[in-house]
Coordinates of C-alpha atoms in Angstrom, one line a residue:
Chain E
M1 CA -10.5 -45.6 4.9
S2 CA -8.1 -45.9 8.0
D3 CA -5.5 -45.2 5.6
F4 CA -7.0 -42.3 4.1
V5 CA -6.5 -40.9 7.9
V6 CA -3.2 -42.3 8.0
L7 CA -1.9 -41.3 4.6
S8 CA -3.8 -38.5 3.4
L9 CA -5.7 -36.6 5.9
V10 CA -2.4 -34.9 8.0
P11 CA -1.2 -33.7 4.4
M12 CA -4.1 -32.9 3.0
G13 CA -4.3 -30.7 6.2
I14 CA -0.7 -29.0 5.9
G15 CA -1.4 -28.2 2.3
A16 CA -4.2 -26.1 3.6
F17 CA -3.0 -24.4 6.0
A18 CA 0.2 -24.0 4.3
A19 CA -1.5 -22.4 1.2
V20 CA -3.9 -20.0 3.1
A21 CA -1.0 -18.6 5.1
C22 CA 0.6 -17.7 1.8
A23 CA -2.7 -16.5 -0.2
L24 CA -3.2 -14.0 3.1
P25 CA -0.5 -11.7 2.6
G26 CA -0.2 -12.3 -1.2
N27 CA -3.2 -10.2 -1.4
F28 CA -2.2 -7.0 -0.2
L29 CA 1.6 -8.1 -2.1
I30 CA 0.1 -8.3 -5.4
L31 CA -2.5 -4.9 -4.7
R32 CA 1.0 -3.6 -4.0
R33 CA 3.1 -4.6 -7.3
Q34 CA 5.0 -6.5 -5.2
A35 CA 4.0 -9.9 -6.3
L36 CA 7.8 -11.0 -7.3
I37 CA 8.7 -10.0 -3.2
G38 CA 6.5 -13.3 -2.7
D39 CA 8.4 -14.9 -5.2
A40 CA 11.8 -13.4 -4.1
I41 CA 10.7 -14.5 -0.3
S42 CA 10.2 -17.9 -1.5
H43 CA 13.8 -18.3 -2.4
V44 CA 15.4 -16.3 -0.3
V45 CA 14.1 -18.2 2.8
L46 CA 16.2 -21.0 2.0
P47 CA 19.7 -19.7 2.6
G48 CA 17.8 -18.3 5.4
I49 CA 17.2 -21.8 7.2
V50 CA 20.4 -23.5 6.2
A51 CA 21.8 -20.6 8.1
A52 CA 19.6 -20.7 11.0
F53 CA 20.3 -24.7 11.1
L54 CA 24.5 -24.5 10.7
V55 CA 23.9 -22.3 14.1
T56 CA 21.9 -24.2 15.9
G57 CA 21.9 -27.5 14.8
T58 CA 18.1 -27.7 14.6
V59 CA 15.4 -27.5 12.4
A60 CA 12.5 -26.3 15.1
A61 CA 10.5 -23.9 14.2
L62 CA 11.6 -20.8 16.1
P63 CA 15.6 -20.8 14.5
M64 CA 14.1 -21.6 10.8
L65 CA 12.0 -18.7 11.5
A66 CA 14.7 -16.4 12.9
G67 CA 16.6 -17.4 9.7
A68 CA 14.9 -16.6 7.4
A69 CA 13.0 -13.3 8.7
G70 CA 16.5 -12.4 8.8
A71 CA 17.1 -13.5 5.3
A72 CA 14.5 -11.7 4.2
V73 CA 15.5 -8.3 5.8
V74 CA 18.9 -8.7 4.8
A75 CA 17.3 -9.1 0.8
V76 CA 15.3 -5.8 1.0
L77 CA 18.4 -4.3 2.0
L78 CA 20.2 -5.8 -0.3
I79 CA 17.4 -4.9 -3.3
E80 CA 17.4 -0.9 -1.8
A81 CA 20.8 -0.4 -1.3
I82 CA 21.6 -2.4 -5.2
R83 CA 18.5 0.2 -6.4
R84 CA 20.0 3.4 -4.8
L85 CA 24.0 3.1 -5.8
G86 CA 23.3 0.5 -8.6
R87 CA 20.5 2.9 -9.9
I88 CA 18.9 -0.6 -11.5
E89 CA 15.1 -0.5 -11.9
P90 CA 13.4 -2.7 -9.0
G91 CA 12.6 -5.7 -10.8
A92 CA 16.0 -6.5 -11.8
A93 CA 17.8 -5.8 -8.5
M94 CA 15.2 -7.8 -6.7
G95 CA 15.6 -10.5 -9.6
V96 CA 19.5 -10.5 -8.9
V97 CA 19.5 -10.4 -5.2
F98 CA 17.0 -13.2 -4.9
T99 CA 18.1 -16.0 -7.1
A100 CA 22.1 -15.0 -6.1
M101 CA 20.7 -16.0 -2.3
F102 CA 18.9 -19.0 -3.1
A103 CA 21.8 -20.1 -5.0
G104 CA 24.0 -19.2 -2.1
G105 CA 21.9 -21.7 0.1
V106 CA 22.1 -23.9 -2.4
L107 CA 25.8 -24.3 -2.1
L108 CA 25.3 -24.1 2.0
L109 CA 23.2 -26.5 1.5
E110 CA 25.2 -28.7 -0.2
R111 CA 28.3 -27.8 1.5
S112 CA 26.5 -28.6 4.8
D113 CA 25.8 -32.1 6.8
T114 CA 22.0 -32.2 6.8
S115 CA 22.1 -36.4 6.7
S116 CA 20.1 -36.2 10.1
V117 CA 17.4 -34.0 9.5
H118 CA 15.1 -33.2 7.0
L119 CA 17.1 -31.1 5.1
D120 CA 17.9 -31.1 1.0
V121 CA 17.9 -29.5 -2.6
E122 CA 15.2 -31.4 -3.9
H123 CA 13.4 -30.9 -0.5
A124 CA 13.5 -27.8 -1.1
L125 CA 12.0 -27.3 -3.8
Y126 CA 9.3 -30.2 -3.9
G127 CA 8.9 -30.0 -0.1
N128 CA 7.8 -33.9 0.9
L129 CA 3.9 -33.1 1.6
E130 CA 3.8 -37.5 0.7
S131 CA 5.6 -38.3 3.1
L132 CA 3.8 -36.4 6.0
I133 CA 2.1 -39.3 7.1
W134 CA 0.6 -40.4 10.2
L135 CA 1.7 -43.7 11.7
D136 CA 0.0 -43.8 14.6
A137 CA -3.8 -43.4 13.1
T138 CA -5.4 -46.4 13.2
G139 CA -9.0 -44.2 11.4
W140 CA -11.3 -41.1 12.3
S141 CA -11.3 -42.3 16.2
S142 CA -7.7 -41.5 16.4
L143 CA -8.3 -37.6 16.3
L144 CA -9.6 -38.1 19.4
D145 CA -7.2 -40.6 20.9
S146 CA -4.5 -38.1 23.0
E147 CA -1.6 -40.6 21.9
A148 CA -2.3 -40.7 18.5
L149 CA -2.2 -37.4 18.4
V150 CA 1.1 -37.0 20.1
G151 CA 2.3 -39.2 16.7
L152 CA 1.2 -36.1 14.5
P153 CA 4.0 -34.4 12.2
P154 CA 5.1 -31.4 13.7
E155 CA 4.6 -29.4 10.4
L156 CA 0.5 -29.9 10.9
L157 CA 1.2 -27.6 14.2
R158 CA 3.5 -25.5 12.2
T159 CA 1.8 -24.5 9.8
A160 CA -1.7 -24.2 11.3
V161 CA 0.1 -21.7 13.8
A162 CA 1.3 -19.9 10.8
C163 CA -2.0 -20.0 9.4
G164 CA -3.7 -18.7 12.5
A165 CA -0.9 -16.1 12.4
M166 CA -1.7 -14.8 8.6
I167 CA -5.1 -14.6 9.6
L168 CA -4.5 -12.6 13.3
F169 CA -1.9 -10.1 11.2
V170 CA -4.6 -9.2 8.4
A171 CA -7.5 -8.8 10.7
L172 CA -5.4 -6.6 13.2
L173 CA -3.7 -4.3 10.8
W174 CA -6.5 -4.9 7.8
R175 CA -7.1 -1.1 8.2
P176 CA -3.7 0.4 7.6
L177 CA -2.7 -2.0 5.1
K178 CA -5.5 -1.2 3.0
I179 CA -4.9 2.5 3.2
S180 CA -1.6 2.5 2.5
T181 CA -1.7 -0.4 0.0
F182 CA -4.6 2.3 -1.6
D183 CA -2.4 5.3 -1.1
E184 CA 0.5 5.0 0.6
G185 CA 0.9 9.2 0.5
Y186 CA -2.0 10.0 2.2
A187 CA -1.7 7.1 4.5
R188 CA 1.6 8.7 5.8
S189 CA 0.0 11.9 5.9
L190 CA -2.6 10.6 8.3
G191 CA 0.3 9.3 10.5
V192 CA 0.5 5.9 9.7
R193 CA 4.0 4.6 9.7
T194 CA 3.9 2.9 6.2
V195 CA 7.9 2.1 6.3
P196 CA 7.4 -0.3 8.9
L197 CA 3.9 -1.8 8.0
G198 CA 5.5 -3.0 4.3
L199 CA 8.4 -4.3 6.1
A200 CA 5.8 -6.3 8.3
L201 CA 4.0 -7.2 5.3
V202 CA 7.4 -8.7 3.7
V203 CA 8.0 -10.3 7.3
A204 CA 4.8 -11.6 7.6
A205 CA 4.9 -13.2 4.0
A206 CA 8.6 -14.8 5.2
V207 CA 6.7 -16.3 8.3
A208 CA 4.1 -17.5 5.6
A209 CA 7.0 -19.0 3.4
V210 CA 9.1 -20.6 6.3
A211 CA 6.1 -22.5 7.5
A212 CA 4.8 -23.7 4.6
F213 CA 8.2 -24.4 3.1
D214 CA 9.5 -27.4 4.7
A215 CA 6.4 -29.3 3.8
V216 CA 5.5 -27.7 0.6
G217 CA 8.6 -26.3 -1.2
S218 CA 9.6 -23.7 -2.5
I219 CA 7.7 -23.8 -6.3
L220 CA 4.0 -24.1 -4.2
V221 CA 4.9 -21.2 -1.7
I222 CA 5.3 -19.0 -4.6
A223 CA 2.4 -20.4 -6.5
M224 CA 0.4 -20.0 -3.0
F225 CA 1.8 -16.0 -2.8
I226 CA 0.1 -15.4 -6.2
C227 CA -2.4 -17.3 -7.6
P228 CA -5.0 -17.4 -5.4
P229 CA -5.2 -13.7 -4.7
A230 CA -5.1 -12.8 -8.2
T231 CA -7.8 -15.3 -9.1
A232 CA -10.0 -13.7 -6.1
R233 CA -9.4 -10.3 -7.8
L234 CA -11.2 -11.5 -11.1
M235 CA -14.0 -12.9 -8.7
T236 CA -14.7 -9.6 -7.4
N237 CA -14.4 -5.7 -6.4
R238 CA -14.3 -5.8 -2.8
L239 CA -11.2 -6.2 -0.8
E240 CA -12.8 -7.8 2.0
R241 CA -14.4 -10.5 -0.2
Q242 CA -11.0 -10.7 -2.1
V243 CA -9.3 -11.4 0.7
L244 CA -12.0 -13.9 2.0
L245 CA -12.2 -15.8 -1.6
S246 CA -8.2 -15.9 -2.1
A247 CA -8.3 -18.3 1.2
V248 CA -11.2 -20.5 0.2
I249 CA -9.4 -20.8 -3.5
A250 CA -6.0 -21.6 -1.6
A251 CA -7.8 -24.6 0.4
V252 CA -9.9 -25.8 -2.8
A253 CA -6.5 -25.7 -4.9
A254 CA -4.7 -27.4 -1.6
L255 CA -7.0 -30.2 -1.3
A256 CA -8.1 -30.7 -4.9
G257 CA -4.4 -30.7 -5.9
Y258 CA -3.7 -33.4 -3.1
V259 CA -6.3 -35.6 -5.0
F260 CA -5.3 -35.1 -8.3
A261 CA -1.6 -35.8 -7.1
G262 CA -2.4 -39.0 -5.3
Y263 CA -5.5 -40.6 -7.4
G264 CA -5.5 -38.9 -10.7
P265 CA -3.1 -41.0 -12.2
L266 CA -4.7 -43.8 -10.4
W267 CA -8.1 -42.9 -12.7
L268 CA -6.5 -42.8 -15.4
G269 CA -5.1 -46.3 -15.4
R270 CA -1.5 -45.2 -13.9
A271 CA -0.3 -47.1 -10.6
D272 CA 1.9 -44.4 -10.1
A273 CA 1.3 -40.8 -8.5
V274 CA 2.7 -37.7 -9.2
S275 CA 4.1 -34.6 -6.8
A276 CA 1.8 -32.9 -5.0
A277 CA 3.1 -29.7 -4.6
G278 CA 3.6 -29.8 -8.3
M279 CA -0.3 -31.1 -8.5
I280 CA -1.4 -28.0 -6.5
A281 CA 0.6 -25.1 -8.3
T282 CA -0.4 -25.9 -11.4
I283 CA -4.5 -26.6 -10.5
S284 CA -4.2 -23.1 -8.9
G285 CA -2.7 -22.0 -12.1
L286 CA -5.5 -23.5 -14.3
M287 CA -7.8 -21.8 -11.6
L288 CA -6.6 -18.3 -12.4
G289 CA -6.6 -19.3 -15.8
V290 CA -10.6 -20.1 -16.2
A291 CA -10.9 -16.5 -14.0
C292 CA -9.4 -14.7 -16.6
V293 CA -11.2 -16.1 -19.2
A294 CA -14.9 -16.2 -17.4
A295 CA -14.8 -14.1 -14.3
P296 CA -17.2 -11.2 -13.7
H297 CA -14.3 -8.8 -12.7
R298 CA -11.6 -9.1 -15.3
R299 CA -12.4 -5.5 -16.5
R300 CA -9.5 -3.2 -15.5
A301 CA -9.7 0.5 -14.7
G302 CA -9.8 2.9 -17.6
E303 CA -12.0 0.8 -19.9
P304 CA -15.9 1.7 -19.9
A305 CA -17.8 1.0 -17.3
A306 CA -20.1 -1.1 -17.1
G307 CA -23.1 1.2 -16.4
Chain I
M1 CA 7.5 28.4 19.8
K2 CA 10.2 25.3 19.3
A3 CA 10.1 26.4 15.8
I4 CA 11.6 30.2 16.5
K5 CA 14.0 28.5 18.7
L6 CA 15.1 26.1 15.8
A7 CA 14.6 28.6 13.1
A8 CA 16.9 30.9 15.5
S9 CA 19.5 28.5 16.1
E10 CA 19.8 27.9 12.8
G11 CA 20.3 32.4 12.5
R12 CA 17.6 32.5 9.9
A13 CA 14.6 35.6 10.9
V14 CA 11.3 34.4 11.0
H15 CA 7.9 35.1 11.8
P16 CA 6.9 32.8 15.1
A17 CA 5.3 29.5 13.7
G18 CA 1.8 30.3 15.8
E19 CA 1.0 32.8 13.1
G20 CA -0.1 30.4 10.4
A21 CA -1.9 27.6 9.4
L22 CA 1.2 26.5 8.2
V23 CA 4.7 27.9 8.1
V24 CA 7.5 26.6 5.9
R25 CA 11.2 27.3 6.4
G26 CA 14.3 26.9 4.8
L27 CA 13.3 23.2 3.0
T28 CA 14.8 22.0 0.7
V29 CA 14.3 18.3 -1.4
S30 CA 16.2 16.6 -3.5
Y31 CA 15.3 13.3 -5.3
G32 CA 18.9 13.3 -7.1
E33 CA 21.5 15.7 -7.9
A34 CA 19.9 18.3 -8.4
P35 CA 17.2 19.8 -5.6
A36 CA 13.3 19.4 -6.5
V37 CA 12.6 21.9 -3.9
F38 CA 15.6 24.1 -2.1
S39 CA 15.2 26.6 0.8
A40 CA 11.7 26.9 0.5
D41 CA 9.9 29.4 3.0
L42 CA 6.0 29.7 2.5
T43 CA 3.9 31.5 5.4
V44 CA 0.0 30.4 5.3
P45 CA -2.0 32.8 7.6
E46 CA -5.5 31.1 8.9
G47 CA -8.5 31.3 7.1
S48 CA -6.9 32.0 3.9
M49 CA -6.7 30.4 0.3
T50 CA -3.5 29.9 -1.2
A51 CA -2.5 28.7 -4.5
I52 CA 1.0 27.3 -5.2
V53 CA 1.5 28.6 -9.1
G54 CA 4.8 27.2 -11.4
P55 CA 6.4 25.9 -13.7
N56 CA 6.0 21.6 -14.4
G57 CA 9.3 20.5 -12.3
A58 CA 8.8 23.6 -10.1
G59 CA 8.7 20.9 -6.9
K60 CA 4.8 23.0 -6.0
S61 CA 3.8 19.0 -5.2
T62 CA 7.2 18.3 -3.7
L63 CA 6.8 21.3 -1.4
L64 CA 3.7 19.8 -0.3
K65 CA 4.4 16.1 0.4
A66 CA 8.0 17.4 1.7
A67 CA 5.6 19.5 4.8
L68 CA 4.0 16.8 5.3
G69 CA 6.5 14.2 5.6
V70 CA 5.1 12.1 2.6
T71 CA 8.6 12.6 0.8
P72 CA 11.4 12.8 3.0
R73 CA 13.3 16.4 2.8
L74 CA 17.3 17.2 3.3
S75 CA 16.8 20.2 5.6
G76 CA 14.2 22.7 6.8
Q77 CA 10.8 22.3 9.2
A78 CA 7.6 22.9 8.3
H79 CA 5.0 23.8 11.5
F80 CA 1.2 23.3 11.5
F81 CA -0.7 25.8 13.8
G82 CA 2.7 26.4 15.6
E83 CA 2.9 22.4 16.2
P84 CA 5.5 19.8 14.2
L85 CA 2.5 17.9 12.2
G86 CA 2.4 14.7 14.7
Q87 CA 1.2 17.1 17.3
V88 CA -1.9 18.5 15.0
R89 CA -2.7 15.7 12.3
R90 CA -6.3 15.4 13.3
R91 CA -6.2 19.5 12.1
V92 CA -4.5 19.0 8.7
A93 CA -5.8 16.9 5.7
Y94 CA -4.2 16.1 2.5
V95 CA -5.7 15.4 -1.2
P96 CA -2.8 13.8 -3.1
Q97 CA -3.0 14.0 -6.8
R98 CA -6.0 11.8 -8.2
A99 CA -2.6 10.3 -10.6
S100 CA -1.2 9.1 -7.9
V101 CA -3.7 5.9 -7.1
D102 CA -4.5 2.8 -8.9
W103 CA -8.6 3.2 -9.3
D104 CA -8.6 -0.3 -9.9
F105 CA -8.2 -1.1 -6.5
P106 CA -11.0 -3.2 -5.4
T107 CA -13.3 -0.6 -3.2
R108 CA -16.1 1.5 -3.0
V109 CA -16.2 5.0 -3.1
L110 CA -17.9 4.7 0.8
D111 CA -14.8 2.9 2.0
V112 CA -12.4 5.4 0.4
V113 CA -14.2 8.4 1.9
L114 CA -14.1 6.2 5.3
M115 CA -10.4 6.0 4.8
G116 CA -10.7 10.1 5.9
L117 CA -11.5 8.6 9.4
W118 CA -8.8 6.5 10.4
R119 CA -7.8 8.7 13.3
D120 CA -11.4 8.1 14.7
L121 CA -11.6 4.3 13.9
G122 CA -8.1 3.4 14.3
L123 CA -7.2 -0.2 14.2
L124 CA -10.2 -1.9 15.5
R125 CA -13.3 0.5 16.1
P126 CA -16.2 -0.6 14.5
V127 CA -17.4 1.6 12.0
R128 CA -20.9 2.6 13.0
A129 CA -23.9 4.9 12.0
R130 CA -22.1 8.2 12.7
H131 CA -19.3 7.7 11.1
R132 CA -20.8 6.1 7.8
Q133 CA -23.0 9.4 7.9
A134 CA -19.7 11.5 8.5
A135 CA -18.9 9.7 5.3
L136 CA -22.4 10.1 3.5
D137 CA -22.2 13.7 4.3
A138 CA -18.9 14.2 2.7
L139 CA -19.8 12.8 -0.1
A140 CA -23.1 14.7 -0.3
R141 CA -20.6 18.4 0.2
V142 CA -19.1 17.1 -3.5
G143 CA -22.4 16.5 -5.2
M144 CA -21.5 12.4 -4.5
A145 CA -24.0 11.1 -2.2
D146 CA -25.8 9.1 -4.5
L147 CA -22.9 7.0 -5.7
S148 CA -21.4 6.1 -2.3
D149 CA -21.8 1.9 -3.7
R150 CA -20.3 2.5 -7.1
Q151 CA -16.9 0.8 -7.6
I152 CA -14.2 3.2 -7.9
G153 CA -12.9 1.9 -11.2
Q154 CA -16.3 3.2 -12.7
L155 CA -15.6 6.7 -11.9
S156 CA -14.7 9.7 -14.3
G157 CA -11.6 11.5 -13.4
G158 CA -13.6 14.3 -12.3
Q159 CA -15.5 12.0 -10.0
Q160 CA -12.1 10.6 -8.5
Q161 CA -11.3 14.2 -7.6
R162 CA -15.0 14.6 -5.6
V163 CA -14.2 11.3 -4.0
F164 CA -10.7 12.6 -2.9
L165 CA -12.0 16.2 -2.0
A166 CA -15.1 13.6 0.2
R167 CA -12.1 11.6 2.1
S168 CA -10.3 14.7 3.6
L169 CA -14.0 16.6 4.4
A170 CA -14.4 13.8 6.3
Q171 CA -11.4 14.1 8.4
G172 CA -13.0 17.2 9.4
A173 CA -9.3 19.0 9.4
D174 CA -8.8 22.8 9.7
L175 CA -5.9 22.8 7.1
Y176 CA -6.4 21.4 3.3
L177 CA -3.4 20.7 0.9
L178 CA -5.0 19.7 -2.0
D179 CA -2.0 18.8 -4.6
E180 CA -3.3 19.8 -8.3
P181 CA -7.3 19.6 -7.8
F182 CA -8.5 20.9 -10.6
A183 CA -6.3 18.8 -13.0
G184 CA -8.2 16.7 -15.6
V185 CA -11.2 17.7 -14.5
D186 CA -14.8 18.9 -16.2
A187 CA -15.7 22.0 -15.3
A188 CA -18.8 20.9 -13.5
T189 CA -16.6 19.5 -11.3
E190 CA -14.0 22.3 -11.0
R191 CA -17.3 24.9 -9.8
A192 CA -18.3 22.0 -7.5
I193 CA -14.9 22.2 -5.8
I194 CA -13.6 25.4 -5.5
D195 CA -17.4 26.5 -4.5
V196 CA -16.5 23.7 -1.5
L197 CA -12.8 24.6 -0.8
K198 CA -14.5 28.6 -0.4
A199 CA -17.1 27.5 1.9
L200 CA -14.5 25.8 3.8
R201 CA -12.6 29.4 3.6
D202 CA -15.6 31.3 4.9
E203 CA -15.6 28.7 7.7
G204 CA -12.6 30.1 9.4
R205 CA -10.4 27.1 7.1
T206 CA -7.4 27.6 5.3
V207 CA -6.5 25.5 2.3
V208 CA -3.8 25.6 0.0
A209 CA -4.0 24.2 -3.5
V210 CA -1.3 22.9 -6.3
H211 CA -2.8 25.0 -9.6
H212 CA -1.7 25.2 -13.1
D213 CA -4.4 27.4 -14.5
L214 CA -2.7 30.8 -14.2
S215 CA -6.0 32.3 -15.6
T216 CA -8.1 31.4 -12.6
V217 CA -5.5 32.3 -9.9
A218 CA -7.5 36.0 -8.9
D219 CA -10.7 34.1 -8.9
Y220 CA -10.1 31.4 -6.7
F221 CA -7.3 32.3 -4.6
D222 CA -6.4 35.4 -1.9
R223 CA -2.9 34.4 -1.8
V224 CA -0.5 32.6 -4.3
A225 CA 3.1 31.8 -4.1
L226 CA 5.1 31.5 -7.2
M227 CA 7.9 28.7 -7.4
N228 CA 10.7 27.2 -9.4
V229 CA 12.7 25.5 -7.3
R230 CA 12.8 27.8 -4.9
V231 CA 9.5 30.2 -3.8
I232 CA 10.1 33.5 -5.4
T233 CA 7.5 35.4 -4.1
E234 CA 4.3 34.9 -1.8
G235 CA 1.7 36.8 -0.4
P236 CA -1.8 38.2 -1.1
V237 CA -2.7 38.1 -5.0
A238 CA -2.9 41.6 -5.5
D239 CA 0.8 42.0 -4.0
A240 CA 2.2 38.9 -5.7
F241 CA 0.9 37.6 -8.9
T242 CA 2.9 40.4 -10.9
R243 CA 4.0 40.7 -14.3
E244 CA 7.8 40.2 -12.8
A245 CA 7.4 37.6 -10.4
L246 CA 5.6 35.1 -13.3
Q247 CA 8.4 36.2 -15.7
E248 CA 11.1 35.2 -13.0
A249 CA 8.7 31.9 -12.2
Y250 CA 8.2 30.8 -15.6
G251 CA 11.7 32.4 -17.3
G252 CA 11.0 32.6 -21.2
R253 CA 8.1 30.1 -21.6
L254 CA 5.6 32.6 -20.4
A255 CA 4.6 34.7 -23.8
T256 CA 3.9 38.5 -23.0
V257 CA 0.5 38.1 -24.9
Q258 CA 0.0 35.4 -22.2
I259 CA 0.6 37.4 -19.5
D260 CA -1.2 40.6 -20.5
Q261 CA -4.6 38.5 -20.4
L262 CA -4.1 37.7 -16.7
R263 CA -5.9 39.4 -14.4
L264 CA -2.7 40.4 -12.2
G265 CA -1.8 42.3 -9.0
A266 CA -0.4 45.9 -9.3
T267 CA 3.0 46.3 -10.9

């Protein structure tokens, strides 16, 4: 059982915090028909992080956040500029900007010396959840041992803080987010500053993406922005419940995915393990699939009312 | 009074801004190359009921949105009760087009109406019984009290429009700006909405509605503004709703026969 604490407890916690942090802003992105923005952000984060590393020489949390948030803002401006100057539809403008920025980030990463830190291309895609082990732990009692706690991987605190920040963001700005997501014109007539609010949502998503990114990689970040909120939307017709449910679904997917990745092949008689990030994303996709077929509220507006 | 100075500095002769619930001067909006609204002037006296009428693409909705700052304007000003909108938001309620939102949004009728109380509730003040009661009262005024728990995706078009009207009523505003409140609603809803609007007018409040149905203009409204990108004429229905103005607004699109069937002002 001490193996579990050393090897699995921390990655599971990081996975769950990261998943919830991404799922919360994802709810609003999806309802605003901006799910692609989550996708864009998780790509754009890479050049931001690399640039921040090149400038500061560290992978500390704050420079990374600043770099990624800056990159997100640059991306939003570029998307707007391309859309307006080139008269290209927003989806295409986004696609051009985030793939180009991601590719630029990959090139930048290849050409810069990051051997001293945990930053490479593979890492950017899959993360390194499995390697975030707690070497100082000897068992459950280590949770109360201040010396062992110091040895916790910093990613745990980082994702936990991000998760808390997202909860705070959604709770504090709940009403304006809800009003402007439902009816932006009306929100503006009430005096809600919808443009800064929309930007704040994108920046919040970028913060979640950065915090999650280096632990779980961009594949999982994309999945977590979209799958849990979309699944939750099919389970309920109340925004309040949808957001809560999305957090639960994200956490369940993270925990179950990690366990299946680590032990699933073992149960099937294989000795190896599969990528935890990949398995978590796959599980959340499967949950969405099940919800599409079986959830109570999959009826779209416009179809006849149930009664 | 600032409005007079601003307008005067542009060399325009205007009525004092304080005269109307809504005074628009020289408003121009452009989405692309051609302006959607060009140099529009509009004066809505307090306690009046005004229809904004014109063909499709005449910029009627855009005029409302630009006055409210929902859509950016190239130039011109809008004053509400003599003030810029930011000073008097509590007194102004906007009812957008029903089709402008996604009714599949996960929420209930009551929650939508409660959005009208944003300026009272702010970010974090809890929704108290009196807020809920205000929302329910607004719903009762539009005949929707028994549907307050209904998921909005299950509403008919007419019910959606009533919910939007209830949301503005909950604001308790003095000026109501409605964008096509009768578009695609059933006859009973149209009747219910016009009754509510007339009751608002009788309470001394002001109503402005983008309106499509020329045949009901004279029945429903006491003032009319005919527009086609520019405001062609505005005034009491008896003076402004004339054959000439209609022909100018609609060009050749309105057959003489149709015009003959309308209750028009003196020509």
